[in-house]
PDB file of N, CA and C in Angstrom:
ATOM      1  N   UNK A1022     -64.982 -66.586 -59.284  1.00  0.00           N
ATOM      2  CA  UNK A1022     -65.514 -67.541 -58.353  1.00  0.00           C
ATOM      3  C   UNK A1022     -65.107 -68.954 -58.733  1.00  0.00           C
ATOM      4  N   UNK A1023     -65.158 -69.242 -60.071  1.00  0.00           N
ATOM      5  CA  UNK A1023     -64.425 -70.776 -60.370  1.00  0.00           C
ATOM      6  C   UNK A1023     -63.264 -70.714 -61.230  1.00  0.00           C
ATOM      7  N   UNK A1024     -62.511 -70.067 -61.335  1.00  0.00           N
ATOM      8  CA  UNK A1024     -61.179 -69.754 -62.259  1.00  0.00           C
ATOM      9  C   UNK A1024     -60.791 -71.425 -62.717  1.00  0.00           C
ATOM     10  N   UNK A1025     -60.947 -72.168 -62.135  1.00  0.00           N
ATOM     11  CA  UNK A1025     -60.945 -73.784 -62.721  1.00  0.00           C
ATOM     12  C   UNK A1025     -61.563 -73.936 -64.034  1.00  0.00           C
ATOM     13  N   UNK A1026     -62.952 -73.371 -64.102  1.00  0.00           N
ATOM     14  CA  UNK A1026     -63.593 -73.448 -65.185  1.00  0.00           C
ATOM     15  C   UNK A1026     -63.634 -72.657 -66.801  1.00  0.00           C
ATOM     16  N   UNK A1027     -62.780 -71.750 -66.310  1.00  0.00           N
ATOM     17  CA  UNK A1027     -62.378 -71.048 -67.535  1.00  0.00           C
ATOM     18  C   UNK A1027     -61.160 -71.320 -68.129  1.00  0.00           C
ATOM     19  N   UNK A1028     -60.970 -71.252 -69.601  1.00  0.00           N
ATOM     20  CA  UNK A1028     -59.772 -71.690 -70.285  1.00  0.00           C
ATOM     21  C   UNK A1028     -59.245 -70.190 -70.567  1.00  0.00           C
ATOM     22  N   UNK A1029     -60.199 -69.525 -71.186  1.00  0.00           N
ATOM     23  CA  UNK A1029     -59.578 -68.149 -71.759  1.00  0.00           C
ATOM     24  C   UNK A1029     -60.624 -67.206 -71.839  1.00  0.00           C
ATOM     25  N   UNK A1030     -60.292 -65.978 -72.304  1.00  0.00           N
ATOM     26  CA  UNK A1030     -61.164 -64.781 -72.184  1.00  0.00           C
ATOM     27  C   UNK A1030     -60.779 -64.151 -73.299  1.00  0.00           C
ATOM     28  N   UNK A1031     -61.968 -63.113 -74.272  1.00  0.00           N
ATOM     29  CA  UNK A1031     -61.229 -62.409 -74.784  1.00  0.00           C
ATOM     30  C   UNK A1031     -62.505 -61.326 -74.964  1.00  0.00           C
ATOM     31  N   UNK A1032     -61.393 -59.825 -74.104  1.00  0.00           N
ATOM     32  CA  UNK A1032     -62.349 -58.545 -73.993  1.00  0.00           C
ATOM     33  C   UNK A1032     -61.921 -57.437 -75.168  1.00  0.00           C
ATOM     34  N   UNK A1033     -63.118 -57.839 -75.569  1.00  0.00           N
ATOM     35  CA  UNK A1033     -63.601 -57.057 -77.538  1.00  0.00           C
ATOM     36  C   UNK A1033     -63.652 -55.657 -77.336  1.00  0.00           C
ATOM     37  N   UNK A1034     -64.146 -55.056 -75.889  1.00  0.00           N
ATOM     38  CA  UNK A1034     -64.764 -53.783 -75.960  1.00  0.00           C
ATOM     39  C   UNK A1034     -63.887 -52.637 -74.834  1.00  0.00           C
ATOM     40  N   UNK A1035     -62.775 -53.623 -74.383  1.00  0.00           N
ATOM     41  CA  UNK A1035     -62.011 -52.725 -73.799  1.00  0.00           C
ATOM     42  C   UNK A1035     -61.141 -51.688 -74.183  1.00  0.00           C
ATOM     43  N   UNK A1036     -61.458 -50.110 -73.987  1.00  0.00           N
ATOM     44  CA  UNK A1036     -60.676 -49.235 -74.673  1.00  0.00           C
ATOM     45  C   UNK A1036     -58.903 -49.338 -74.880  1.00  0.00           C
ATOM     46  N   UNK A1037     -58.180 -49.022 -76.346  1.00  0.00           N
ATOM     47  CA  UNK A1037     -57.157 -49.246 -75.879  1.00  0.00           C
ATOM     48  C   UNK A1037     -56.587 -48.345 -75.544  1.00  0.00           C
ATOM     49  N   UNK A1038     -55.326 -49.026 -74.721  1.00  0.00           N
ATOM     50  CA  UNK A1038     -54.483 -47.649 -74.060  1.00  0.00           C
ATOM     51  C   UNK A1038     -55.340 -47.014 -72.908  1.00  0.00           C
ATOM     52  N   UNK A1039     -56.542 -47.705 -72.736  1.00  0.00           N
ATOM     53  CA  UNK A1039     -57.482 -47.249 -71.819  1.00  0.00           C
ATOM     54  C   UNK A1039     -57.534 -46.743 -70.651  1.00  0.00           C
ATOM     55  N   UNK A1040     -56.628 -46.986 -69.680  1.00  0.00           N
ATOM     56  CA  UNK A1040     -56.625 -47.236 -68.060  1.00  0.00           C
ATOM     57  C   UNK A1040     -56.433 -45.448 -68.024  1.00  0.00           C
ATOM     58  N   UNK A1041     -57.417 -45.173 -66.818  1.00  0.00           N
ATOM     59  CA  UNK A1041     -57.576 -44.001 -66.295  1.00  0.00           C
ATOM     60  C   UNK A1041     -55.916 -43.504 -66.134  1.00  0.00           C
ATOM     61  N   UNK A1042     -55.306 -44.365 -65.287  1.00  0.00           N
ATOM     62  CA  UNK A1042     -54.103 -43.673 -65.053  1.00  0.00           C
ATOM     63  C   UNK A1042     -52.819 -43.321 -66.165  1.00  0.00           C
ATOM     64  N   UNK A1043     -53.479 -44.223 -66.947  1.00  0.00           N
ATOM     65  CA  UNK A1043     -52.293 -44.064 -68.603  1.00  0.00           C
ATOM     66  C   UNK A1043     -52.671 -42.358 -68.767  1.00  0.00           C
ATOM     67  N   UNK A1044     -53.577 -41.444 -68.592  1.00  0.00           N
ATOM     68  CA  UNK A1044     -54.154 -40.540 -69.248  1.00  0.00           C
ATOM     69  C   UNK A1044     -53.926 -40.906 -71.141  1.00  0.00           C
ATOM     70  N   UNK A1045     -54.715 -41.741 -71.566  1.00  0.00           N
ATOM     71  CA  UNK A1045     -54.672 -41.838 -72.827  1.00  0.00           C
ATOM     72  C   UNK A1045     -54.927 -40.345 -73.711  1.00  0.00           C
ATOM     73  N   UNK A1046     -54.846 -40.733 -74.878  1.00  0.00           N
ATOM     74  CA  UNK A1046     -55.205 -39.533 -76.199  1.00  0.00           C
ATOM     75  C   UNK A1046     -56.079 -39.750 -76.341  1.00  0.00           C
ATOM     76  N   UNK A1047     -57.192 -38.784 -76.887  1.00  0.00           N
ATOM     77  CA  UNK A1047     -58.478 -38.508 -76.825  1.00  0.00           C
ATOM     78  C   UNK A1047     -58.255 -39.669 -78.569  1.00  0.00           C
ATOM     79  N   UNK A1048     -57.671 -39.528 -79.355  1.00  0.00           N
ATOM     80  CA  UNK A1048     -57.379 -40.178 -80.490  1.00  0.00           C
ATOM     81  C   UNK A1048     -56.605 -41.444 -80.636  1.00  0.00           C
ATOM     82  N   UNK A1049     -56.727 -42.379 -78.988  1.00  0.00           N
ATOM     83  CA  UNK A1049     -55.951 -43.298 -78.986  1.00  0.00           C
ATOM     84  C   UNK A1049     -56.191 -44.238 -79.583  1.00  0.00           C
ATOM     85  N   UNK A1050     -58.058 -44.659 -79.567  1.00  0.00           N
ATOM     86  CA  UNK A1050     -57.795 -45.795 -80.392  1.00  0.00           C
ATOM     87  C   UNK A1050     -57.817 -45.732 -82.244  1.00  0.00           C
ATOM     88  N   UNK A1051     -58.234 -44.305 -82.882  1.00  0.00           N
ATOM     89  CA  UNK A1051     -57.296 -44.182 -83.816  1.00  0.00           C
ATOM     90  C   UNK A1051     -55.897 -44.213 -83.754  1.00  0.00           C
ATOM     91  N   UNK A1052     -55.116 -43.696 -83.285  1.00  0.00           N
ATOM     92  CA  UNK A1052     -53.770 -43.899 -83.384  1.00  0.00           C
ATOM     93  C   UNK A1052     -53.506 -45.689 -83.581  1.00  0.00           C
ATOM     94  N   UNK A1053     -53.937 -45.904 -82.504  1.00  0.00           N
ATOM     95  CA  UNK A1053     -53.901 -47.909 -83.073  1.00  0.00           C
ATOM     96  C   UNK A1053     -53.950 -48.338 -84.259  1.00  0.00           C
ATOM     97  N   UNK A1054     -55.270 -48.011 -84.410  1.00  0.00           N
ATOM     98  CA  UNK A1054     -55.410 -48.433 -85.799  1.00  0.00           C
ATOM     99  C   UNK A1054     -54.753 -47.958 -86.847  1.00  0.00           C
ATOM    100  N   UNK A1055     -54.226 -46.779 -87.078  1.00  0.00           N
ATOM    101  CA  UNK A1055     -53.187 -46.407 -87.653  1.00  0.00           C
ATOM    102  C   UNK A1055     -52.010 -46.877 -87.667  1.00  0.00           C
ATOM    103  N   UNK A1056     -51.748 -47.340 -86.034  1.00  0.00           N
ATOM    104  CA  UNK A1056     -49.882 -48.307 -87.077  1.00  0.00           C
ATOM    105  C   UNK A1056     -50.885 -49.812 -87.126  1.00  0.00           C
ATOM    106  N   UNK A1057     -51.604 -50.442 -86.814  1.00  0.00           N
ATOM    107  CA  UNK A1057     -51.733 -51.516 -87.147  1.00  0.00           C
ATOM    108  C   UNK A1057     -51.955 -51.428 -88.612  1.00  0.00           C
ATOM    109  N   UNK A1058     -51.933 -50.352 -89.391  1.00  0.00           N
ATOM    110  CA  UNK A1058     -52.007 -50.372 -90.777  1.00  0.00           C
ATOM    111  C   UNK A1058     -50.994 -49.987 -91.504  1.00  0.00           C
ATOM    112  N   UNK A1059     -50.011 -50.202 -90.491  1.00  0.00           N
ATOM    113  CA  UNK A1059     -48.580 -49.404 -90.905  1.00  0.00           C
ATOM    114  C   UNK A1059     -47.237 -50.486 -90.647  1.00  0.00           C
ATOM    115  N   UNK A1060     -46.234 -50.125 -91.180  1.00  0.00           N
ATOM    116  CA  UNK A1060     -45.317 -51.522 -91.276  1.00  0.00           C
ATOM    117  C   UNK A1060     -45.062 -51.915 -90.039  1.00  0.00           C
ATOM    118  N   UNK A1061     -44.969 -50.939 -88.904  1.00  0.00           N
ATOM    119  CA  UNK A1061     -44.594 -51.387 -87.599  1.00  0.00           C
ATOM    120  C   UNK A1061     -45.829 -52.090 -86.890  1.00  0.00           C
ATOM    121  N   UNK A1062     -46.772 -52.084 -87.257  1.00  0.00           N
ATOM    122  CA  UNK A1062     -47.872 -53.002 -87.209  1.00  0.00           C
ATOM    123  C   UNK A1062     -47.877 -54.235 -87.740  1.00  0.00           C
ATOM    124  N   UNK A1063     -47.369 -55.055 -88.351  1.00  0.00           N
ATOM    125  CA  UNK A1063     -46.896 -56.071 -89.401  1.00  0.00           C
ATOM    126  C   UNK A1063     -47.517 -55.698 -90.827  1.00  0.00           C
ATOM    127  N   UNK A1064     -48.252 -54.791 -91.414  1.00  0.00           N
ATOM    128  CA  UNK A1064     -48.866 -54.543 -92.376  1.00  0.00           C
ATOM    129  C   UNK A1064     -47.915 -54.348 -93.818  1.00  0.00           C
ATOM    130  N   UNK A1065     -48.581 -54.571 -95.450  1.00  0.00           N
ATOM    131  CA  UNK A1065     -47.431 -53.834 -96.249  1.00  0.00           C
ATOM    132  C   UNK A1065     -47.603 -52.109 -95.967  1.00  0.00           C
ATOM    133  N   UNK A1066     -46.658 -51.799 -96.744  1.00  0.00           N
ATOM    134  CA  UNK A1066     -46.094 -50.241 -96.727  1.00  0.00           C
ATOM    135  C   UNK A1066     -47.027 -49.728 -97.271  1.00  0.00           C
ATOM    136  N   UNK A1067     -48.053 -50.160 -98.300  1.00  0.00           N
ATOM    137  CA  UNK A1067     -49.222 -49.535 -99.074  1.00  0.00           C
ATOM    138  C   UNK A1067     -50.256 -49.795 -98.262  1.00  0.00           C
ATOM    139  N   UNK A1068     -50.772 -50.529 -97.375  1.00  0.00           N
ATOM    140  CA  UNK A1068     -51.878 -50.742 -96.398  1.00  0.00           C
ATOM    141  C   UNK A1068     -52.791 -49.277 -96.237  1.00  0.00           C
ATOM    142  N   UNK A1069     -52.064 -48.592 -95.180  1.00  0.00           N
ATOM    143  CA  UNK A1069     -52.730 -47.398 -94.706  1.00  0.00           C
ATOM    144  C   UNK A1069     -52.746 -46.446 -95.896  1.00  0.00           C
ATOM    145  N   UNK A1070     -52.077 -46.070 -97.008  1.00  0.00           N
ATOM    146  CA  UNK A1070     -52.961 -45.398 -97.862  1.00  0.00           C
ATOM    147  C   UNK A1070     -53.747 -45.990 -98.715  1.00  0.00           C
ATOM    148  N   UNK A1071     -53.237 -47.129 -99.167  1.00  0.00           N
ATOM    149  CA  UNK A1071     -54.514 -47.432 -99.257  1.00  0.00           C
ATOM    150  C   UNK A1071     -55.962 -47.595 -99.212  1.00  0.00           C
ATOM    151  N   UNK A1072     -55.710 -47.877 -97.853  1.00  0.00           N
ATOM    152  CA  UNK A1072     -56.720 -47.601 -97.059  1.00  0.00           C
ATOM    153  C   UNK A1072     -57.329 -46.419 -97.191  1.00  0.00           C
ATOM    154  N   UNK A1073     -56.778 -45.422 -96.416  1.00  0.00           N
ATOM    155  CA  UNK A1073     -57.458 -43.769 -96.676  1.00  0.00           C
ATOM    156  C   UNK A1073     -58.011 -44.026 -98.315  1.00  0.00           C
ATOM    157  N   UNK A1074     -57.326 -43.861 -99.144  1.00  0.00           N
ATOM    158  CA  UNK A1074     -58.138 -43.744-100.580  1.00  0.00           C
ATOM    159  C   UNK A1074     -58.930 -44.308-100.817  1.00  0.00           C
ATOM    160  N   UNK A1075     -59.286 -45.701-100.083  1.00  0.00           N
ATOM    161  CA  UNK A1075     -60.526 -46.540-100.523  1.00  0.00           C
ATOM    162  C   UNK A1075     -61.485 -45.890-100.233  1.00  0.00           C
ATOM    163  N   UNK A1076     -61.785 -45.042 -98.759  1.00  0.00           N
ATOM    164  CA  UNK A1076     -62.684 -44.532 -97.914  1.00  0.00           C
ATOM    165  C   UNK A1076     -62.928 -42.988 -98.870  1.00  0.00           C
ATOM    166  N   UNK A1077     -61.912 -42.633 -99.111  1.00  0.00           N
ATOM    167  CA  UNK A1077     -61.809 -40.818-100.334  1.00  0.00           C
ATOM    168  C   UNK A1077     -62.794 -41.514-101.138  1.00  0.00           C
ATOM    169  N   UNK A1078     -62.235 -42.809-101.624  1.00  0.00           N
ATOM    170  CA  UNK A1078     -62.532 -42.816-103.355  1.00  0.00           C
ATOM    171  C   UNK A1078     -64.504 -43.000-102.756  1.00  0.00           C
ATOM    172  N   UNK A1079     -64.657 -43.624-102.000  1.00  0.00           N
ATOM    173  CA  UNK A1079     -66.188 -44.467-101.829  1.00  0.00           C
ATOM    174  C   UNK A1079     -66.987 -42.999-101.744  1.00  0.00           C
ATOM    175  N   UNK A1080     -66.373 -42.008-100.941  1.00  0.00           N
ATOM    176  CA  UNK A1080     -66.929 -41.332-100.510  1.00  0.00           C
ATOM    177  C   UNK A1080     -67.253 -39.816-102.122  1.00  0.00           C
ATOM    178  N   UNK A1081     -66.497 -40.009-102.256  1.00  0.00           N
ATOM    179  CA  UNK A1081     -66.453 -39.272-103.818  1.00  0.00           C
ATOM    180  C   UNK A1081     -66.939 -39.980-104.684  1.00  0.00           C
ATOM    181  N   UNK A1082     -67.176 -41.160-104.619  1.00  0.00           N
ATOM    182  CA  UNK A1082     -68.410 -42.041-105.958  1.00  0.00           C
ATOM    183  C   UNK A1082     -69.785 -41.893-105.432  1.00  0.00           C
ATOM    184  N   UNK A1083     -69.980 -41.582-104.137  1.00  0.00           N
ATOM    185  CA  UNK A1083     -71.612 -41.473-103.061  1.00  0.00           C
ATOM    186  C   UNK A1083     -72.220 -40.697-103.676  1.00  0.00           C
ATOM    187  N   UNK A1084     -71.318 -39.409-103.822  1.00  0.00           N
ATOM    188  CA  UNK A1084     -71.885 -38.118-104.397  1.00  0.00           C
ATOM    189  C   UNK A1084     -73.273 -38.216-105.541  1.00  0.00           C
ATOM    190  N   UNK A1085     -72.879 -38.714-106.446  1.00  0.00           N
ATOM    191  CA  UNK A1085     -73.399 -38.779-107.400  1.00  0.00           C
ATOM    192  C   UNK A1085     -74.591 -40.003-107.576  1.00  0.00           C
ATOM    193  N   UNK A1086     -76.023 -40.035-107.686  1.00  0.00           N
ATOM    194  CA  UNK A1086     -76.618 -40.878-108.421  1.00  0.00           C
ATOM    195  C   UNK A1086     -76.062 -42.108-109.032  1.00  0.00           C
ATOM    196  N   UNK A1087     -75.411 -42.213-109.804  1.00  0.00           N
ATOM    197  CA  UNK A1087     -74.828 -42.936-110.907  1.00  0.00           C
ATOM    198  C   UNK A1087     -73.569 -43.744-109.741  1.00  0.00           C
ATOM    199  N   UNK A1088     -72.729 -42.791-109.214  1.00  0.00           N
ATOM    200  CA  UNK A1088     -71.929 -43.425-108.666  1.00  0.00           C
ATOM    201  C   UNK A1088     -72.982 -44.652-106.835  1.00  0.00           C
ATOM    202  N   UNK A1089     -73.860 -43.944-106.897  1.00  0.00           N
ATOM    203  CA  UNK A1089     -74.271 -44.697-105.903  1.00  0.00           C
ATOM    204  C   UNK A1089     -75.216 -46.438-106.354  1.00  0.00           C
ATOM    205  N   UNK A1090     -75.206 -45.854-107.612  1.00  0.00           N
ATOM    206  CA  UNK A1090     -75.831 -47.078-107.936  1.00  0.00           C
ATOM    207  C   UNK A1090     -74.820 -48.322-108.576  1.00  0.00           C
ATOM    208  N   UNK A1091     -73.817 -47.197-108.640  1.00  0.00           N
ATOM    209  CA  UNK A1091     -72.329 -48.120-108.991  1.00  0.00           C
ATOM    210  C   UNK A1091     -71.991 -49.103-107.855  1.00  0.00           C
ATOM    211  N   UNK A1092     -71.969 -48.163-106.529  1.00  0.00           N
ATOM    212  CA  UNK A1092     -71.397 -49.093-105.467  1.00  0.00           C
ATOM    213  C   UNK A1092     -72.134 -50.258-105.258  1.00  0.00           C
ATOM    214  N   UNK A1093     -73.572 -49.785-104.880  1.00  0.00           N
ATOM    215  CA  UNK A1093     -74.817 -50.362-104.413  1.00  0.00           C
ATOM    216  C   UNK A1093     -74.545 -51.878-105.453  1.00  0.00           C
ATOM    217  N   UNK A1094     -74.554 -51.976-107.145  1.00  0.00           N
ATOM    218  CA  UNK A1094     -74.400 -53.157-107.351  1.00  0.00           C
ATOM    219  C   UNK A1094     -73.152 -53.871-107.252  1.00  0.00           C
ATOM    220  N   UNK A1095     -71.996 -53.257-107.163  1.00  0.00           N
ATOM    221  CA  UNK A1095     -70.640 -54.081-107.060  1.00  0.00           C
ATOM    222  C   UNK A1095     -70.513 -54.439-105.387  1.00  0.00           C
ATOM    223  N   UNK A1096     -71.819 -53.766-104.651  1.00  0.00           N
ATOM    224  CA  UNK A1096     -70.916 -54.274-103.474  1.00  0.00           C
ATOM    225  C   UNK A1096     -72.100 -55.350-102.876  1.00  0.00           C
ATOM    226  N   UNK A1097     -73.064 -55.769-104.262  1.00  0.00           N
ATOM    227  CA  UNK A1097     -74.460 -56.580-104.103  1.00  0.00           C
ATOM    228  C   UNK A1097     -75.207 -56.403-103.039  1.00  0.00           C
ATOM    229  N   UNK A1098     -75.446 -54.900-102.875  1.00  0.00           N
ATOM    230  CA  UNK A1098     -76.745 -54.532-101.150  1.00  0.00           C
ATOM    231  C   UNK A1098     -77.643 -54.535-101.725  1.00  0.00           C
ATOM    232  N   UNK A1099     -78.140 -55.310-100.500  1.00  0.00           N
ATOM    233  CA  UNK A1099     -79.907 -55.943-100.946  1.00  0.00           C
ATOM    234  C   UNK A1099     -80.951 -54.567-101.134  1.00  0.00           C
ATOM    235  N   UNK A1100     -80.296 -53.263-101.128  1.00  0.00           N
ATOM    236  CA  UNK A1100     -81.497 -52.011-101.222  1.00  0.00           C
ATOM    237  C   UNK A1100     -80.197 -51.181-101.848  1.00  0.00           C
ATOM    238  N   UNK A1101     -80.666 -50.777-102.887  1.00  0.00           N
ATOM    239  CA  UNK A1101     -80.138 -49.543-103.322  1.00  0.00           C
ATOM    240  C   UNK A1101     -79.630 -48.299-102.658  1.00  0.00           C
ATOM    241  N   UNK A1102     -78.117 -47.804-102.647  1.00  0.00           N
ATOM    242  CA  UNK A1102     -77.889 -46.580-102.137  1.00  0.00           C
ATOM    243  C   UNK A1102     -78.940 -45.149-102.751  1.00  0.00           C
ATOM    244  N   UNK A1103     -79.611 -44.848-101.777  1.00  0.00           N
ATOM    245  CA  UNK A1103     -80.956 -43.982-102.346  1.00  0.00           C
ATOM    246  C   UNK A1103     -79.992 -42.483-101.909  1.00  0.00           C
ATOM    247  N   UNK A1104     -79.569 -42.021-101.308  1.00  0.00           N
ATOM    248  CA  UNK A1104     -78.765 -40.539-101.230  1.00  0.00           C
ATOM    249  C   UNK A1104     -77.405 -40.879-100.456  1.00  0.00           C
ATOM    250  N   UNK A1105     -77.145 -40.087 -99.940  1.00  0.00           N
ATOM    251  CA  UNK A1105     -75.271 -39.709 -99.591  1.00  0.00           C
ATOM    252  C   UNK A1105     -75.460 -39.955 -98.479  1.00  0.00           C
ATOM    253  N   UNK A1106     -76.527 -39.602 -97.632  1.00  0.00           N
ATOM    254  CA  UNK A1106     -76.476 -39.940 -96.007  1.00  0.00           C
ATOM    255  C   UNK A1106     -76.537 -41.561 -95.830  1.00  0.00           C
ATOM    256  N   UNK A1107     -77.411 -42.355 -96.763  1.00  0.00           N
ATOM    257  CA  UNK A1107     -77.532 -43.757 -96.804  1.00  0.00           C
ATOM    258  C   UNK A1107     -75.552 -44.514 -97.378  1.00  0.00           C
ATOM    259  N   UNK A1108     -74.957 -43.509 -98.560  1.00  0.00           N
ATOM    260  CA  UNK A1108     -73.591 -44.177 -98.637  1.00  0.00           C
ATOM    261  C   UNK A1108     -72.822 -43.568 -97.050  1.00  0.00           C
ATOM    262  N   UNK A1109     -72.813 -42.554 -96.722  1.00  0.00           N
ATOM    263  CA  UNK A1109     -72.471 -42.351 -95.648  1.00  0.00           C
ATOM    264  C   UNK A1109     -72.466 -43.133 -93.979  1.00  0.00           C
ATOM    265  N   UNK A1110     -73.597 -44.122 -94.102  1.00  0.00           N
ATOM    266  CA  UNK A1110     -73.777 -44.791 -93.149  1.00  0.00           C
ATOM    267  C   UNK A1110     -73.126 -46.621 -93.563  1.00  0.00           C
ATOM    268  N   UNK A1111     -73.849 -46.809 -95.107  1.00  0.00           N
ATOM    269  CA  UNK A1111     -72.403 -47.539 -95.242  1.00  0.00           C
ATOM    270  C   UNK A1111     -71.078 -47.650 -94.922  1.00  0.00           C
ATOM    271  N   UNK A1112     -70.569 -46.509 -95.225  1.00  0.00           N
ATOM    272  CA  UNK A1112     -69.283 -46.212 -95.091  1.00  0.00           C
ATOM    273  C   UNK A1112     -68.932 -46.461 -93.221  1.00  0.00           C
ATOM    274  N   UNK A1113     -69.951 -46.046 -92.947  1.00  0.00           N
ATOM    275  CA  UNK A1113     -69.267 -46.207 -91.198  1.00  0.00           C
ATOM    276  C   UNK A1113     -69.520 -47.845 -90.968  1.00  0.00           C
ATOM    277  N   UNK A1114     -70.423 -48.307 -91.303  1.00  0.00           N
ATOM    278  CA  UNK A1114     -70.518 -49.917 -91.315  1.00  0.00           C
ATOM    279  C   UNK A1114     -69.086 -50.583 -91.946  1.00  0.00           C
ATOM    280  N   UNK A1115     -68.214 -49.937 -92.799  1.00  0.00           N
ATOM    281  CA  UNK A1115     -67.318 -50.760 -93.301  1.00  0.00           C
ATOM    282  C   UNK A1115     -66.037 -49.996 -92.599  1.00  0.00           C
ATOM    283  N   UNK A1116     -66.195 -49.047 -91.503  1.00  0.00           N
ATOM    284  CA  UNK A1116     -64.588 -49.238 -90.802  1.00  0.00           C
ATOM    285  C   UNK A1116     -65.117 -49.488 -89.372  1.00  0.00           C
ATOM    286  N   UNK A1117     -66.645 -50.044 -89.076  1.00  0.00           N
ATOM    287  CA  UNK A1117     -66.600 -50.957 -87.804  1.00  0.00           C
ATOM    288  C   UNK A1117     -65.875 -51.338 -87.384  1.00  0.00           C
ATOM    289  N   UNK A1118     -65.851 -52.657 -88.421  1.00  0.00           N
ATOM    290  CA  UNK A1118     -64.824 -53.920 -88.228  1.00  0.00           C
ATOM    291  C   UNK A1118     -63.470 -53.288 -87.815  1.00  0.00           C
ATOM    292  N   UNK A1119     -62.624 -52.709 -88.959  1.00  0.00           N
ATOM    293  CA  UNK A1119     -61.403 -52.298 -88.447  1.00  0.00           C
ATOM    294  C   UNK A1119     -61.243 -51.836 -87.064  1.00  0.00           C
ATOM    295  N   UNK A1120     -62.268 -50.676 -86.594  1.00  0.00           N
ATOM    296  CA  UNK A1120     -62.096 -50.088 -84.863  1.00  0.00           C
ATOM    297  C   UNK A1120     -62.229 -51.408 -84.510  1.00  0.00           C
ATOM    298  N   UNK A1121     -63.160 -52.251 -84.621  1.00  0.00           N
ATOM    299  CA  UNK A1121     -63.376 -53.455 -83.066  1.00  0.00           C
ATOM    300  C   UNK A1121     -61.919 -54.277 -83.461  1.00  0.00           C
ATOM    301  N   UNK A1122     -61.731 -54.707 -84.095  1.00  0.00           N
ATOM    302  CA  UNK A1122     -60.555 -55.238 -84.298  1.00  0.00           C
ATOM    303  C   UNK A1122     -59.107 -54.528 -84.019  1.00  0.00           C
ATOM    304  N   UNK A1123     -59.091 -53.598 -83.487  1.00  0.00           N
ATOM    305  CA  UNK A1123     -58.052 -52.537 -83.164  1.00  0.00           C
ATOM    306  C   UNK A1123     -58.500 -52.396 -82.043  1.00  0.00           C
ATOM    307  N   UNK A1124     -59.510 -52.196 -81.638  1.00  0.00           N
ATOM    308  CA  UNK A1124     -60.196 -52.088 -79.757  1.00  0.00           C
ATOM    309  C   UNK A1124     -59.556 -53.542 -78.847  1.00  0.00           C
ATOM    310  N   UNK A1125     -60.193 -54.533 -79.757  1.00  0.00           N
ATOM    311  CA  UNK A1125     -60.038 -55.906 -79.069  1.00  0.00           C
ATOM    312  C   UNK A1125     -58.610 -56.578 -79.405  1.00  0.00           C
ATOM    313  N   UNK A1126     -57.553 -55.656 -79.914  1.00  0.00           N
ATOM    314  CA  UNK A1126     -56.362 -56.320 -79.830  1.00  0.00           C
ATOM    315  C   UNK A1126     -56.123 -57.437 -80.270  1.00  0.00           C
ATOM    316  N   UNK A1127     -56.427 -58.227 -82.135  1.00  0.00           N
ATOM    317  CA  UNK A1127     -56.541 -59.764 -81.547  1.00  0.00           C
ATOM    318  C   UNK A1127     -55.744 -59.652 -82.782  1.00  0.00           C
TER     319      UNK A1127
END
């Protein structure tokens, strides 16, 4: 209605590869995020495994008591990792960011 009044836009939550008629992959916006972690993404060559192993390694220190109280102080959370379902929900809190940032293209 006033296109005068706007400078710019930017849509965070639009699926990518999205449009009905693309018939996207049920795994499209992983696939994104996958080369954006990959050299043809501008990334280094160690990025994406990296990556994966950070998520292995977190998830294999959860296990354990000891390892949860490991994370819990190096990663300074204000409440102690109390079992695996609590590092487990961490863990999805820390590849948020990456999906929205791979959703919203920026």
């Amino acid at each position: 209605k006033y296109p005068g009044l706007v400078d710019g836009a930017i849509a965070a939550s639009a699926p990518i590869w999205g449009g009905p008629m693309l018939r996207p992959a049920v795994d499209g916006s992983a696939a994104q995020l996958s080369n954006a972690a990959r050299p043809v993404g501008g990334a280094a060559p160690a990025c994406a495994p990296n990556l994966k192993a950070a998520f292995v390694l977190l998830h294999d220190v959860a296990k354990t008591s000891a390892g949860r109280q490991l994370l819990s102080e190096n990663m300074g959370l204000c409440e102690p990792l109390q079992s695996e379902h609590n590092a487990s929900v961490l863990l999805s809190y820390l590849q948020d960011p990456l999906f929205n940032l791979a959703e919203g293209a920026y």
